[in-house]
Each structure stands twice: as structure tokens, then as C-alpha cells.
PDB file of C-alpha atoms in Angstrom:
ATOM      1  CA  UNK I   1      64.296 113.264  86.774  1.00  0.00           C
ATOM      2  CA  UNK I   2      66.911 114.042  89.239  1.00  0.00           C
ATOM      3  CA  UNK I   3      68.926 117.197  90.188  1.00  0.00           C
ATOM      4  CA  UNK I   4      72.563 116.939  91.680  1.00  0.00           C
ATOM      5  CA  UNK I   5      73.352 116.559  94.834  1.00  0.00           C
ATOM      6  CA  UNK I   6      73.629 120.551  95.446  1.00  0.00           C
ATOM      7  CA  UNK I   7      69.581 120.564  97.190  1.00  0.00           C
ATOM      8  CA  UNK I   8      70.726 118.092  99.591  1.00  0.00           C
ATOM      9  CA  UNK I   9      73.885 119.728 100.480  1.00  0.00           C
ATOM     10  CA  UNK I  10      71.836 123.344 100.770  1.00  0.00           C
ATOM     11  CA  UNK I  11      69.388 121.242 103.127  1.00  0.00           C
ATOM     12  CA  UNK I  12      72.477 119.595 105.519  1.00  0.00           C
ATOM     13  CA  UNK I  13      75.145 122.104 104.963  1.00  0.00           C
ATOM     14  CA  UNK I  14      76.151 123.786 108.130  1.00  0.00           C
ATOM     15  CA  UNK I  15      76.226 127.634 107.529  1.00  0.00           C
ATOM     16  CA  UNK I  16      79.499 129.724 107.202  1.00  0.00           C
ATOM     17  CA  UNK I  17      80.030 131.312 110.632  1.00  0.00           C
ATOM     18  CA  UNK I  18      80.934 134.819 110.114  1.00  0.00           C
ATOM     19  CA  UNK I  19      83.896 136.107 110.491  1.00  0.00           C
ATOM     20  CA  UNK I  20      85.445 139.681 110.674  1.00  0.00           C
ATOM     21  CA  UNK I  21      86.707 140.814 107.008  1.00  0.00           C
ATOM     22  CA  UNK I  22      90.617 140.415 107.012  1.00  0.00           C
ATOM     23  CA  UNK I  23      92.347 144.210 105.878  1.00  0.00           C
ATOM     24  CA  UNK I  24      92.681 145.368 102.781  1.00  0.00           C
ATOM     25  CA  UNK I  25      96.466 144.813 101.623  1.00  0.00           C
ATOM     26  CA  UNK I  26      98.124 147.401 100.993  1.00  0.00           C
ATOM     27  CA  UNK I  27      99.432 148.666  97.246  1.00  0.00           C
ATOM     28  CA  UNK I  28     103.038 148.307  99.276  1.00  0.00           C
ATOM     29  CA  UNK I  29     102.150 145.334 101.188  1.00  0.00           C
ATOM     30  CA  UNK I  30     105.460 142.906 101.700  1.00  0.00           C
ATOM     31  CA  UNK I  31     105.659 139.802  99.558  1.00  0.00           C
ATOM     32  CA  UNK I  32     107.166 136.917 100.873  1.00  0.00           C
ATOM     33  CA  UNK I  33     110.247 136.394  99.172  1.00  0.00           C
ATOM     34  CA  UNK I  34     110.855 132.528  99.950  1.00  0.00           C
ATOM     35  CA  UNK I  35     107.931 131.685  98.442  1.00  0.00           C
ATOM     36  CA  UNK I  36     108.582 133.523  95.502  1.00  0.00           C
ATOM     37  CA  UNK I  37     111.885 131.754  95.171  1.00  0.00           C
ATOM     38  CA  UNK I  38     110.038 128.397  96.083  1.00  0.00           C
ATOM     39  CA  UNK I  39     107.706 128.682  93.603  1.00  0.00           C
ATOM     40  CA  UNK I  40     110.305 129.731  91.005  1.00  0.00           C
ATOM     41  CA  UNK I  41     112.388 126.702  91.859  1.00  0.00           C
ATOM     42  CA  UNK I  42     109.079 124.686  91.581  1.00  0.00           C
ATOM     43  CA  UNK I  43     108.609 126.367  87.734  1.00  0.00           C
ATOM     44  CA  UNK I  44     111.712 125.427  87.090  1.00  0.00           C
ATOM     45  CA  UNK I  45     111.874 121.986  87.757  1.00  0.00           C
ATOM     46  CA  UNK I  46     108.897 121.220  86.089  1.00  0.00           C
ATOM     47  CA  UNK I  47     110.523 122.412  82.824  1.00  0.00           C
ATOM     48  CA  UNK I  48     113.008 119.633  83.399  1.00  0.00           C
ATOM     49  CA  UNK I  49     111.505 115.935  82.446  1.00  0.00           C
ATOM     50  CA  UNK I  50     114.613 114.111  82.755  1.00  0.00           C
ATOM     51  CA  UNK I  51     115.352 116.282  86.598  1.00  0.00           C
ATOM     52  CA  UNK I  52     118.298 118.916  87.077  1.00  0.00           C
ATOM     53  CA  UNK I  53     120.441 119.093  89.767  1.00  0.00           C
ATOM     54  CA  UNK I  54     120.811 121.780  92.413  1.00  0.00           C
ATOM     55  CA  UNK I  55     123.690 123.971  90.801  1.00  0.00           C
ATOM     56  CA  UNK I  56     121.463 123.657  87.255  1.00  0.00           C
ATOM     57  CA  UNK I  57     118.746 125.132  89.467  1.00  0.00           C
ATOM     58  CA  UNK I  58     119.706 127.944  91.061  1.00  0.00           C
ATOM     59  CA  UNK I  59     121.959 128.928  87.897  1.00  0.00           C
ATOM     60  CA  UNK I  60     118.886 128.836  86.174  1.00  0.00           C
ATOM     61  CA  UNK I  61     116.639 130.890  88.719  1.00  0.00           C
ATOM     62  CA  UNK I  62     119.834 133.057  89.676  1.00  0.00           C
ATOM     63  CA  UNK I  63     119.528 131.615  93.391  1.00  0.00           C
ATOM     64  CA  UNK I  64     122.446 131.677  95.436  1.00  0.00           C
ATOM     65  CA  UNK I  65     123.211 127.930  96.016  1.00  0.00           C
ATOM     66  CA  UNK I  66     122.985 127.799  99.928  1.00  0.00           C
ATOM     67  CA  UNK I  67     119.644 129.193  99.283  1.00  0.00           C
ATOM     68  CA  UNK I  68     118.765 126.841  96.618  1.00  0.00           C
ATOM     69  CA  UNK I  69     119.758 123.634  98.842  1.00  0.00           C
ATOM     70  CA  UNK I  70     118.090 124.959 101.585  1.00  0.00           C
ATOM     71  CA  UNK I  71     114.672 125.518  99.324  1.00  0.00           C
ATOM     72  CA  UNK I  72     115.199 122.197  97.834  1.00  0.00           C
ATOM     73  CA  UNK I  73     115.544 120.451 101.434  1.00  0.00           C
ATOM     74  CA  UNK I  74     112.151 122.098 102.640  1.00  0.00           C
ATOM     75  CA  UNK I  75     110.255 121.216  99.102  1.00  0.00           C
ATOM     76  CA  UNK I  76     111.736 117.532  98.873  1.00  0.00           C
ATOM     77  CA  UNK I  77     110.473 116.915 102.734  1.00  0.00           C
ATOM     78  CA  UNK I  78     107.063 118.850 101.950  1.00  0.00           C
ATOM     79  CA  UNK I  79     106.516 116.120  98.895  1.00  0.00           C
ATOM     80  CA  UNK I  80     106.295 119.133  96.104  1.00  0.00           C
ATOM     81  CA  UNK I  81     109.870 117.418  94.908  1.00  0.00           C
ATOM     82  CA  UNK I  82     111.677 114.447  94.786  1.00  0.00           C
ATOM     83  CA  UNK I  83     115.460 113.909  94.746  1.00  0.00           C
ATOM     84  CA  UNK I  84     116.800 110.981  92.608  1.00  0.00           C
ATOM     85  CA  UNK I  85     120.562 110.319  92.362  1.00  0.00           C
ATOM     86  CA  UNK I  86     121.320 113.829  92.620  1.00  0.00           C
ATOM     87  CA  UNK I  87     118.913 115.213  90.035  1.00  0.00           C
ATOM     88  CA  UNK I  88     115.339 116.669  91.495  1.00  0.00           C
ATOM     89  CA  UNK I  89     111.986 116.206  89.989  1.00  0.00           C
ATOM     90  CA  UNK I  90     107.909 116.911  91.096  1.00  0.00           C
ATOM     91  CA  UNK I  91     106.544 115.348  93.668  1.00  0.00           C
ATOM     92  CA  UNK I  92     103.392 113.498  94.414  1.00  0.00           C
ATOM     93  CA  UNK I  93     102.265 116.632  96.253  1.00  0.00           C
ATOM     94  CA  UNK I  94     102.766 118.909  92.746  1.00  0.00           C
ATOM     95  CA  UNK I  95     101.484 116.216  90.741  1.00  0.00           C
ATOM     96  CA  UNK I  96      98.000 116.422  93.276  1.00  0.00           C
ATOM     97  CA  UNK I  97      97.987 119.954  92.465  1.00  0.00           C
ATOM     98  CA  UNK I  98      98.351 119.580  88.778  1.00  0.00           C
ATOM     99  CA  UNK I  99      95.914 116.891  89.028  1.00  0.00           C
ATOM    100  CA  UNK I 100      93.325 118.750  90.906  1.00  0.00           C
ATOM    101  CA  UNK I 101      93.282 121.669  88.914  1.00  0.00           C
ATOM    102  CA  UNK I 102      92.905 119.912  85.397  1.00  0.00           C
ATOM    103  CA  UNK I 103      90.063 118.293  87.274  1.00  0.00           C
ATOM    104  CA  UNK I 104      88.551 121.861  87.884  1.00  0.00           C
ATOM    105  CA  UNK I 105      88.836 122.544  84.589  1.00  0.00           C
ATOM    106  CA  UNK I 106      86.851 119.712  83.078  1.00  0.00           C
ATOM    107  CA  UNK I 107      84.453 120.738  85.548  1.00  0.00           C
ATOM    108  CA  UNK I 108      84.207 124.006  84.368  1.00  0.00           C
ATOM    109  CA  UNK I 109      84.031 122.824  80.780  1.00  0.00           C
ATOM    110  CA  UNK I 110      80.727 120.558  82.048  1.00  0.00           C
ATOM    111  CA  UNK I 111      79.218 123.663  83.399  1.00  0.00           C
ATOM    112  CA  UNK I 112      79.634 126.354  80.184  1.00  0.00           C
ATOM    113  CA  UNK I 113      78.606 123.427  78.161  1.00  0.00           C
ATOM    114  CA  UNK I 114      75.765 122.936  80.201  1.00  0.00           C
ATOM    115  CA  UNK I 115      74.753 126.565  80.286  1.00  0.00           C
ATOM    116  CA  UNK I 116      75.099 127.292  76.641  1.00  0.00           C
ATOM    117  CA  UNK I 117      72.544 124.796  76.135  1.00  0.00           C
ATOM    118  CA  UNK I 118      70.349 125.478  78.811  1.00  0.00           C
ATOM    119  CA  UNK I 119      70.563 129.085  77.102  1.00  0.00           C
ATOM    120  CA  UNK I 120      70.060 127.764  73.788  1.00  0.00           C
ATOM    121  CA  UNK I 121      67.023 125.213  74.144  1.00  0.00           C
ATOM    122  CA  UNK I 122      65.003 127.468  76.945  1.00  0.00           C
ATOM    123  CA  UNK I 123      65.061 124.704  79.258  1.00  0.00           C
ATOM    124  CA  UNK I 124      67.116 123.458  82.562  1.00  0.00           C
ATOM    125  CA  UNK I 125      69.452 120.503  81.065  1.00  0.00           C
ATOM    126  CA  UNK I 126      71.701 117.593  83.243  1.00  0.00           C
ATOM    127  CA  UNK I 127      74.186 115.318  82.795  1.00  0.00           C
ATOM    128  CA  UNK I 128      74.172 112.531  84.286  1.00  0.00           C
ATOM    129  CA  UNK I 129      76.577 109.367  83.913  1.00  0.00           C
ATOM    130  CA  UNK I 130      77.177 105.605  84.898  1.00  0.00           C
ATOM    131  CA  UNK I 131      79.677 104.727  86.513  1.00  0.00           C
ATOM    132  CA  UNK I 132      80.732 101.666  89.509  1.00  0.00           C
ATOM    133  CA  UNK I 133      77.442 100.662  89.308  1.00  0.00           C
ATOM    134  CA  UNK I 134      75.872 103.846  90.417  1.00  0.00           C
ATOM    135  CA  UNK I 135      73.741 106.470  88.739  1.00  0.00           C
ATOM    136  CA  UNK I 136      75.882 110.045  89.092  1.00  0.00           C
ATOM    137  CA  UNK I 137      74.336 113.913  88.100  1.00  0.00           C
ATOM    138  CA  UNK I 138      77.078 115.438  87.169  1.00  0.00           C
ATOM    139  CA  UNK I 139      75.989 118.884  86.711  1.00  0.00           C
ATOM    140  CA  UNK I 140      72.678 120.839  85.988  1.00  0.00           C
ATOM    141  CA  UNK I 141      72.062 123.815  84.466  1.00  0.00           C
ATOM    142  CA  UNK I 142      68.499 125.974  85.228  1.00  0.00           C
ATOM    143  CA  UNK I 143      67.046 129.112  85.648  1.00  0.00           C
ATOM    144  CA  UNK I 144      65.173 130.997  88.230  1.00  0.00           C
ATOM    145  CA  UNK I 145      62.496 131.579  85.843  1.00  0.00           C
ATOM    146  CA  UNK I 146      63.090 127.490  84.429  1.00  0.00           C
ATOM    147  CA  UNK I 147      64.365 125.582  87.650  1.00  0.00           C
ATOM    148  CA  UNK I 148      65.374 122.195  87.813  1.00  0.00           C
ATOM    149  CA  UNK I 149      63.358 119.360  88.976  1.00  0.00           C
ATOM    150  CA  UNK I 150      63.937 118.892  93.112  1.00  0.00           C
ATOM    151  CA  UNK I 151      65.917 116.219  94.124  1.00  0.00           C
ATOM    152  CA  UNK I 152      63.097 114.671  96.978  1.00  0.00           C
ATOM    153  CA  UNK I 153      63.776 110.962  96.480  1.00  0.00           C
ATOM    154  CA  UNK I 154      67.418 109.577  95.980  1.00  0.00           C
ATOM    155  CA  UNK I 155      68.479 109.773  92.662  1.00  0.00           C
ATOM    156  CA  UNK I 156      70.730 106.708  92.734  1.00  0.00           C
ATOM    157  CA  UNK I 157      67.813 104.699  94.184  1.00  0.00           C
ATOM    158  CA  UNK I 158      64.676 105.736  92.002  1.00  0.00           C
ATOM    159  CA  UNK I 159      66.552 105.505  88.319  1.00  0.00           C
ATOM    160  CA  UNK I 160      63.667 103.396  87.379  1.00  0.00           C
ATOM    161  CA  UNK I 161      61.196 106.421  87.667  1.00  0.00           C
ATOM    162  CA  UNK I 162      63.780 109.519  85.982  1.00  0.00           C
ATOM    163  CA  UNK I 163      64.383 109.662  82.271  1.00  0.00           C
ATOM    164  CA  UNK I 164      68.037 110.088  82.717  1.00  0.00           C
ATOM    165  CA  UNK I 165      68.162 106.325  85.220  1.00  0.00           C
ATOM    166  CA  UNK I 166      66.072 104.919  82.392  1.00  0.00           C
ATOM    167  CA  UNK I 167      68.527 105.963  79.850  1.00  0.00           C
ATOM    168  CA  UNK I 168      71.430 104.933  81.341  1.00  0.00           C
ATOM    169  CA  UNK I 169      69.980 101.591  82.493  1.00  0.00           C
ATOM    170  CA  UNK I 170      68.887 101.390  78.889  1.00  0.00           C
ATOM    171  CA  UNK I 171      72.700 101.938  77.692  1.00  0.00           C
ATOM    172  CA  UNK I 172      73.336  99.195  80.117  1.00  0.00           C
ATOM    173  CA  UNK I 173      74.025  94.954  79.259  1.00  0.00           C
ATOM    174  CA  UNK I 174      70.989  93.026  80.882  1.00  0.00           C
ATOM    175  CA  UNK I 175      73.695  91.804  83.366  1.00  0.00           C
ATOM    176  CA  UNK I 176      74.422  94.720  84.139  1.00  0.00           C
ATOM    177  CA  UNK I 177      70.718  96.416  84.406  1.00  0.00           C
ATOM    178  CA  UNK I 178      69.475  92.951  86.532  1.00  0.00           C
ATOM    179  CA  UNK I 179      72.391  93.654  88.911  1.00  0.00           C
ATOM    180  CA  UNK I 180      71.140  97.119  89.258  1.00  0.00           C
ATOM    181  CA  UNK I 181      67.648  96.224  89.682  1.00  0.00           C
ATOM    182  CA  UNK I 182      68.470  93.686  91.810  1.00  0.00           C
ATOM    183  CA  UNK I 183      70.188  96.992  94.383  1.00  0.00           C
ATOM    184  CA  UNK I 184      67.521  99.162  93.649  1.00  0.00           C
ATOM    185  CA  UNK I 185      64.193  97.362  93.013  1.00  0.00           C
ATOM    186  CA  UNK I 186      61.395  99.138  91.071  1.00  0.00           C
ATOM    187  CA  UNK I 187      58.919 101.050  93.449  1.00  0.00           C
ATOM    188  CA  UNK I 188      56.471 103.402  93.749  1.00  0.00           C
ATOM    189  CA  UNK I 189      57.789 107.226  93.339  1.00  0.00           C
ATOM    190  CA  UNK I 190      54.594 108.665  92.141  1.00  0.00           C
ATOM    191  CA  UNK I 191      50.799 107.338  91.034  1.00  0.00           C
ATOM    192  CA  UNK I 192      52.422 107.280  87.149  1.00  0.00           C
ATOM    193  CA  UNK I 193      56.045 105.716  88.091  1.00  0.00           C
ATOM    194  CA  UNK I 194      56.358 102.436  86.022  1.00  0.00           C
ATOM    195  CA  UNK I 195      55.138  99.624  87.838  1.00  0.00           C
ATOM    196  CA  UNK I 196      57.363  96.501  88.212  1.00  0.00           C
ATOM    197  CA  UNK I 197      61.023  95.773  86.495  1.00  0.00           C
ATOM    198  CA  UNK I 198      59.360  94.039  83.758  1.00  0.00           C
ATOM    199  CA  UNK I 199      57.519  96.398  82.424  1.00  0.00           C
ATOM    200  CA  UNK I 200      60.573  98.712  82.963  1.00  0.00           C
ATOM    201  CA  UNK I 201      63.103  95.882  81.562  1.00  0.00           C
ATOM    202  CA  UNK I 202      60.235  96.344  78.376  1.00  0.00           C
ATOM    203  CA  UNK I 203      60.400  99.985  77.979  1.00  0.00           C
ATOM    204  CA  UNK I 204      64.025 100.116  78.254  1.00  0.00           C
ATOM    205  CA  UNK I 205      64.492  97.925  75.336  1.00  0.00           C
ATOM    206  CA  UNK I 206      61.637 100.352  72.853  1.00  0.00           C
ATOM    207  CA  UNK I 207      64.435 102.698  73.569  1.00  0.00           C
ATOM    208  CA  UNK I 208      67.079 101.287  72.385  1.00  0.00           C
ATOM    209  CA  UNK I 209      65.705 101.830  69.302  1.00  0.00           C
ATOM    210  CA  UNK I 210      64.869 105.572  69.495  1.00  0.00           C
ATOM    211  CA  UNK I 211      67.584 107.073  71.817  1.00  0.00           C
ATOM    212  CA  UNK I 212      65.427 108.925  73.385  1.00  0.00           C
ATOM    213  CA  UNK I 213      63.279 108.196  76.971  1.00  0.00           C
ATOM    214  CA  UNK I 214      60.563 110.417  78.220  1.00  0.00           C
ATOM    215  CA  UNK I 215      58.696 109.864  81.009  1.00  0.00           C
ATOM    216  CA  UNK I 216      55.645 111.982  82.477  1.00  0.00           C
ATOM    217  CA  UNK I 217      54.920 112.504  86.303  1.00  0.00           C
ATOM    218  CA  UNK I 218      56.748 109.219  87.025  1.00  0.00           C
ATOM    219  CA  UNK I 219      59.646 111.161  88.967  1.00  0.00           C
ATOM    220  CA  UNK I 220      58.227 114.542  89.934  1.00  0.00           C
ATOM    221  CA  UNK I 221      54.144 115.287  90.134  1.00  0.00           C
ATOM    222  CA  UNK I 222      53.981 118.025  87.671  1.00  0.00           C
ATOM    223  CA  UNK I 223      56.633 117.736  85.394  1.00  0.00           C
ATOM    224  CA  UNK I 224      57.897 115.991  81.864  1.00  0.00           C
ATOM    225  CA  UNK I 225      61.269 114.725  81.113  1.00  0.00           C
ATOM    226  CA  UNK I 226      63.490 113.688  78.120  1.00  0.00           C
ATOM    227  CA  UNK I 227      66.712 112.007  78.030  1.00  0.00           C
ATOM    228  CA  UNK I 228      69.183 111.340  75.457  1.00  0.00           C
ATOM    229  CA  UNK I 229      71.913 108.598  75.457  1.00  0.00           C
ATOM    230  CA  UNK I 230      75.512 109.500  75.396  1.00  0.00           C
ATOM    231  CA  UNK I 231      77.694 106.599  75.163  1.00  0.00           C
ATOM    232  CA  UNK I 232      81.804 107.631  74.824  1.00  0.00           C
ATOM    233  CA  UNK I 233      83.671 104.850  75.132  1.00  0.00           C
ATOM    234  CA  UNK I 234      82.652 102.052  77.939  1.00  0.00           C
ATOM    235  CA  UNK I 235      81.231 104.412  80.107  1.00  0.00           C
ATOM    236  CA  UNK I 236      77.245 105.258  80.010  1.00  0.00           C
ATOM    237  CA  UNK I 237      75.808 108.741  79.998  1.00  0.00           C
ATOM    238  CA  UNK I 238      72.776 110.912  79.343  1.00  0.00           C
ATOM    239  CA  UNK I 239      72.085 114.322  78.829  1.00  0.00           C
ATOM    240  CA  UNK I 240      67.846 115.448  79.628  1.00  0.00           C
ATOM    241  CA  UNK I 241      65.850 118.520  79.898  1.00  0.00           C
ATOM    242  CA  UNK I 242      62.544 118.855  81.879  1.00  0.00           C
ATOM    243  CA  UNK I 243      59.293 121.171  81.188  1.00  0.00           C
ATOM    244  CA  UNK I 244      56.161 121.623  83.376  1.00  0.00           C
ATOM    245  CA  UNK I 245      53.699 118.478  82.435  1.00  0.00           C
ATOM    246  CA  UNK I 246      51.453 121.148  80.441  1.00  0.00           C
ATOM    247  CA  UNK I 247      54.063 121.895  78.238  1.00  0.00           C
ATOM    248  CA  UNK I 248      55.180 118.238  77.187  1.00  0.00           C
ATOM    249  CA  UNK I 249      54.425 119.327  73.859  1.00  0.00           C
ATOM    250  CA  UNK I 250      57.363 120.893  74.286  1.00  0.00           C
ATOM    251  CA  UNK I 251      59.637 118.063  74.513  1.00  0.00           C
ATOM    252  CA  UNK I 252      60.341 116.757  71.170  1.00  0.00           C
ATOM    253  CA  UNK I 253      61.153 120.422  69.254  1.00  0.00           C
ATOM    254  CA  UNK I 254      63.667 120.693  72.507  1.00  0.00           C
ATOM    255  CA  UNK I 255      65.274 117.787  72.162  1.00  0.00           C
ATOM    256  CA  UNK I 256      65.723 118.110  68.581  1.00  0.00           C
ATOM    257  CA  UNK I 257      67.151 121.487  69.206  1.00  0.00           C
ATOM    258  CA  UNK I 258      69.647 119.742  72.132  1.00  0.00           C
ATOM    259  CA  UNK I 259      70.660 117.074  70.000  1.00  0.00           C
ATOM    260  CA  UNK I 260      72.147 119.816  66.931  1.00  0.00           C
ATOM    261  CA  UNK I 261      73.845 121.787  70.172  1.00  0.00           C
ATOM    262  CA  UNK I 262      75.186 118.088  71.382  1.00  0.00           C
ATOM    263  CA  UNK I 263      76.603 118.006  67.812  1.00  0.00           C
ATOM    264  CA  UNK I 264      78.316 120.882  67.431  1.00  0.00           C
ATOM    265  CA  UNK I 265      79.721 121.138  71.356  1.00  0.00           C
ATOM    266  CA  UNK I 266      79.964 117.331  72.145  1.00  0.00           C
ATOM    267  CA  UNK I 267      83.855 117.535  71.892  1.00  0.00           C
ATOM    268  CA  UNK I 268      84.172 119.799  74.681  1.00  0.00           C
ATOM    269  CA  UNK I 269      81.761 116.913  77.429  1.00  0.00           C
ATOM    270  CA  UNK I 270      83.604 114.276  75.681  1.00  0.00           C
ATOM    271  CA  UNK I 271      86.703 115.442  77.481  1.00  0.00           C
ATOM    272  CA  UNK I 272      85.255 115.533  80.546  1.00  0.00           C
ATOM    273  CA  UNK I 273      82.572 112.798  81.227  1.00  0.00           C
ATOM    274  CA  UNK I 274      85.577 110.853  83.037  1.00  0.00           C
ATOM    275  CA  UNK I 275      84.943 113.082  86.079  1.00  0.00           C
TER     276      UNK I 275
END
């Protein structure tokens, strides 16, 4: 069982110098009008699809038309538009922005979803997915008092010994699973972790037939994990929970209780598991 990449980052991250807090602004504080009118123009045309030209614009903003050029020439050069036989559209440089933030969004989505079943099933959940040939954490959702398993060995490298590797390697063709195998040979992580690639190869294929992999102690000393296949078009993924190894027990009401949450929120993931 992995955790994302957030550990690792907390471990190498260099910390925030500080800096002295900027003033308060003022209830009468100046706005900047040209970037009021930019952004207006911007608004503007966006509502166009087929492009407007410059005296459409500023009639339709109530610019004065010197102003409008002039606001046109600085947002054409900057990328935010683009001028095409006289009409002006968005630019590569509003279509990053628009880009980025339905990006954030989806990740947002991936972290409520997350939560609400963290909150729901009692236990820290990820999401993990597939993709280029590498194994991916999305997102995890824990608890002080329920904290995720520590990242101390390379997710990407030891999917042999987590539940949510194994159950994306199990979504995987056996072209596809040799070639990973092949990157990331099977190895030691702990005294349980499985112990060659064809008794893994073995496994993998039992749970096919279940979608569901657990694994005990073969990732983290201490601690049982579940994982449940998530397969949304040609792209692999997994959802899994983890419990302290005393409470394995544990694991099959939980994941019964994940997979009627998966059911009724799965719509909301679906539209984001390209990120």
C-alpha cells in the first residue's frame, strides 16, 4: 500500500522563507482600471465562437475604440487573444487558463469524493491509476486518528507488494504486466511480500475473478490492505483502504461498505480519473 507523493515532498520540500505580511487594502483601495477593461474585453470575446471585430468589441463593453485597439494590441502580443482576418478570438494563453482550472476542478472532485468515503467507511481510502506504464496515487484521504500507510519504498517500483500495484497489474494484459515486471522486478519489501513474479503472475489471475486484492504486511509491517478494481474505459484504476494488521477482520465489511459508496458517487471519479 502506497500513499501519494505528498510524504516525499514534506521530506525534500524546501521551507517557505518568511516574509513580512503585505498591508491590509484598504475598503477605498484603487482598482486598476485597465485590467478591468482587459478582462472585460477578455469576457467578451469568449462569448464570441465565430470572433468579433474591434468596433463589435468595444460597442459591446462601451470602450472607447482607441482604448479598445490599444487593449487588443497588448492581449494579442501577451497570447490571451488571437487576431484572424480582422475578427479576434482566445488565445493559447486563455485556453491554458481555462484548461488549468477545469483541471483543478477534477482535482477537487477526486478529493470530496475521496473524503466522503473516507468519512463514510472509517478508514483512510486512495486512488490510484495506470497510466504510461507507471503506477500513479492520485489522491488519499486519512485521518489523524486513521492515517495513511507511509510512503518508505517507491510506490511505482514495489507494485508487486501494495494491494492497489496488484490490482492494477491485475487489470493489466499479460503483455502488458511482463513489460512491467520486466521494469520493476519482484523483490523483497517486507518478510511477507510475495516472493517471485510467478507466484505474483498466480495471485493476480485468483483476482480476476473476485475484484478484490488484499494483502497483509507485504507493503507496510503492521498493516492490512484492500483494493478494488476500477476499470473506465482503457485506462486501469483502483480504489483501497488500509487498517492496522489486528483489525484485518475489518477489511471485508469495509470494502463492502466502499463498494455501495463507489456506486452511488462513481460518476463524479469517473470524470476525473483522466488526471
Amino acid at each position: 500500500m502506497a500513499t501519494t507523493g505528498t510524504a516525499s515532498a514534506q521530506r525534500t520540500a524546501v521551507p517557505a522563507q518568511p516574509r513580512s505580511p503585505a498591508p491590509p487594502a484598504s475598503p477605498g483601495a484603487t482598482l486598476i482600471g485597465s485590467v478591468q477593461r482587459a478582462m472585460r474585453l477578455l469576457e467578451t470575446v469568449a462569448g464570441h465562437e465565430h470572433g468579433a471585430p474591434a468596433k463589435q468589441l468595444a460597442r459591446e463593453t462601451g470602450l472607447a475604440l482607441p482604448t479598445t485597439y490599444h487593449l487588443l494590441r497588448t492581449l494579442v502580443h501577451e497570447g490571451y487573444l488571437r487576431r484572424d482576418r480582422g475578427l479576434f478570438f482566445l488565445g493559447e494563453a486563455a485556453e491554458r487558463l481555462s484548461s488549468s482550472g477545469a483541471q483543478q476542478k477534477r482535482r477537487s472532485t477526486v478529493t470530496d469524493t475521496l473524503a466522503r468515503w473516507r468519512d463514510v467507511v472509517g478508514v483512510p481510502v486512495y486512488y490510484a491509476v495506470y497510466r504510461d506504464g507507471e503506477i500513479g496515487v492520485v489522491g488519499v484521504a486519512d485521518t489523524p486518528g486513521n492515517p495513511a500507510v507511509e510512503e518508505w519504498a517507491d510506490f511505482r517500483e514495489t507494485g508487486h507488494a501494495h494491494a492497489l500495484g496488484q490490482c492494477l497489474l491485475a487489470q493489466l494484459d499479460e503483455r502488458s504486466r511482463r513489460d512491467h515486471l520486466d521494469r520493476y522486478p519482484v523483490r523483497p519489501v517486507t518478510p511477507y511480500t510475495v516472493r517471485d513474479s510467478h507466484s505474483l503472475l498466480r495471485r493476480l489471475e485468483r483476482s480476476q475473478d473476485t475484484d478484490l486484492v488484499t494483502e497483509r504486511q507485504e507493503y507496510a509491517l503492521g498493516t492490512a490492505c484492500a483494493a478494488i478494481p476500477l476499470t473506465i474505459g482503457t485506462m486501469a484504476a483502483s480504489v483501497a483502504i488500509s487498517l492496522p494488521a489486528h483489525q484485518a477482520d475489518r477489511l471485508a465489511p469495509a470494502v463492502q461498505q466502499l463498494r455501495s459508496e463507489m456506486r452511488r458517487l462513481l460518476g463524479s471519479l469517473a470524470l476525473s480519473i483522466s488526471i
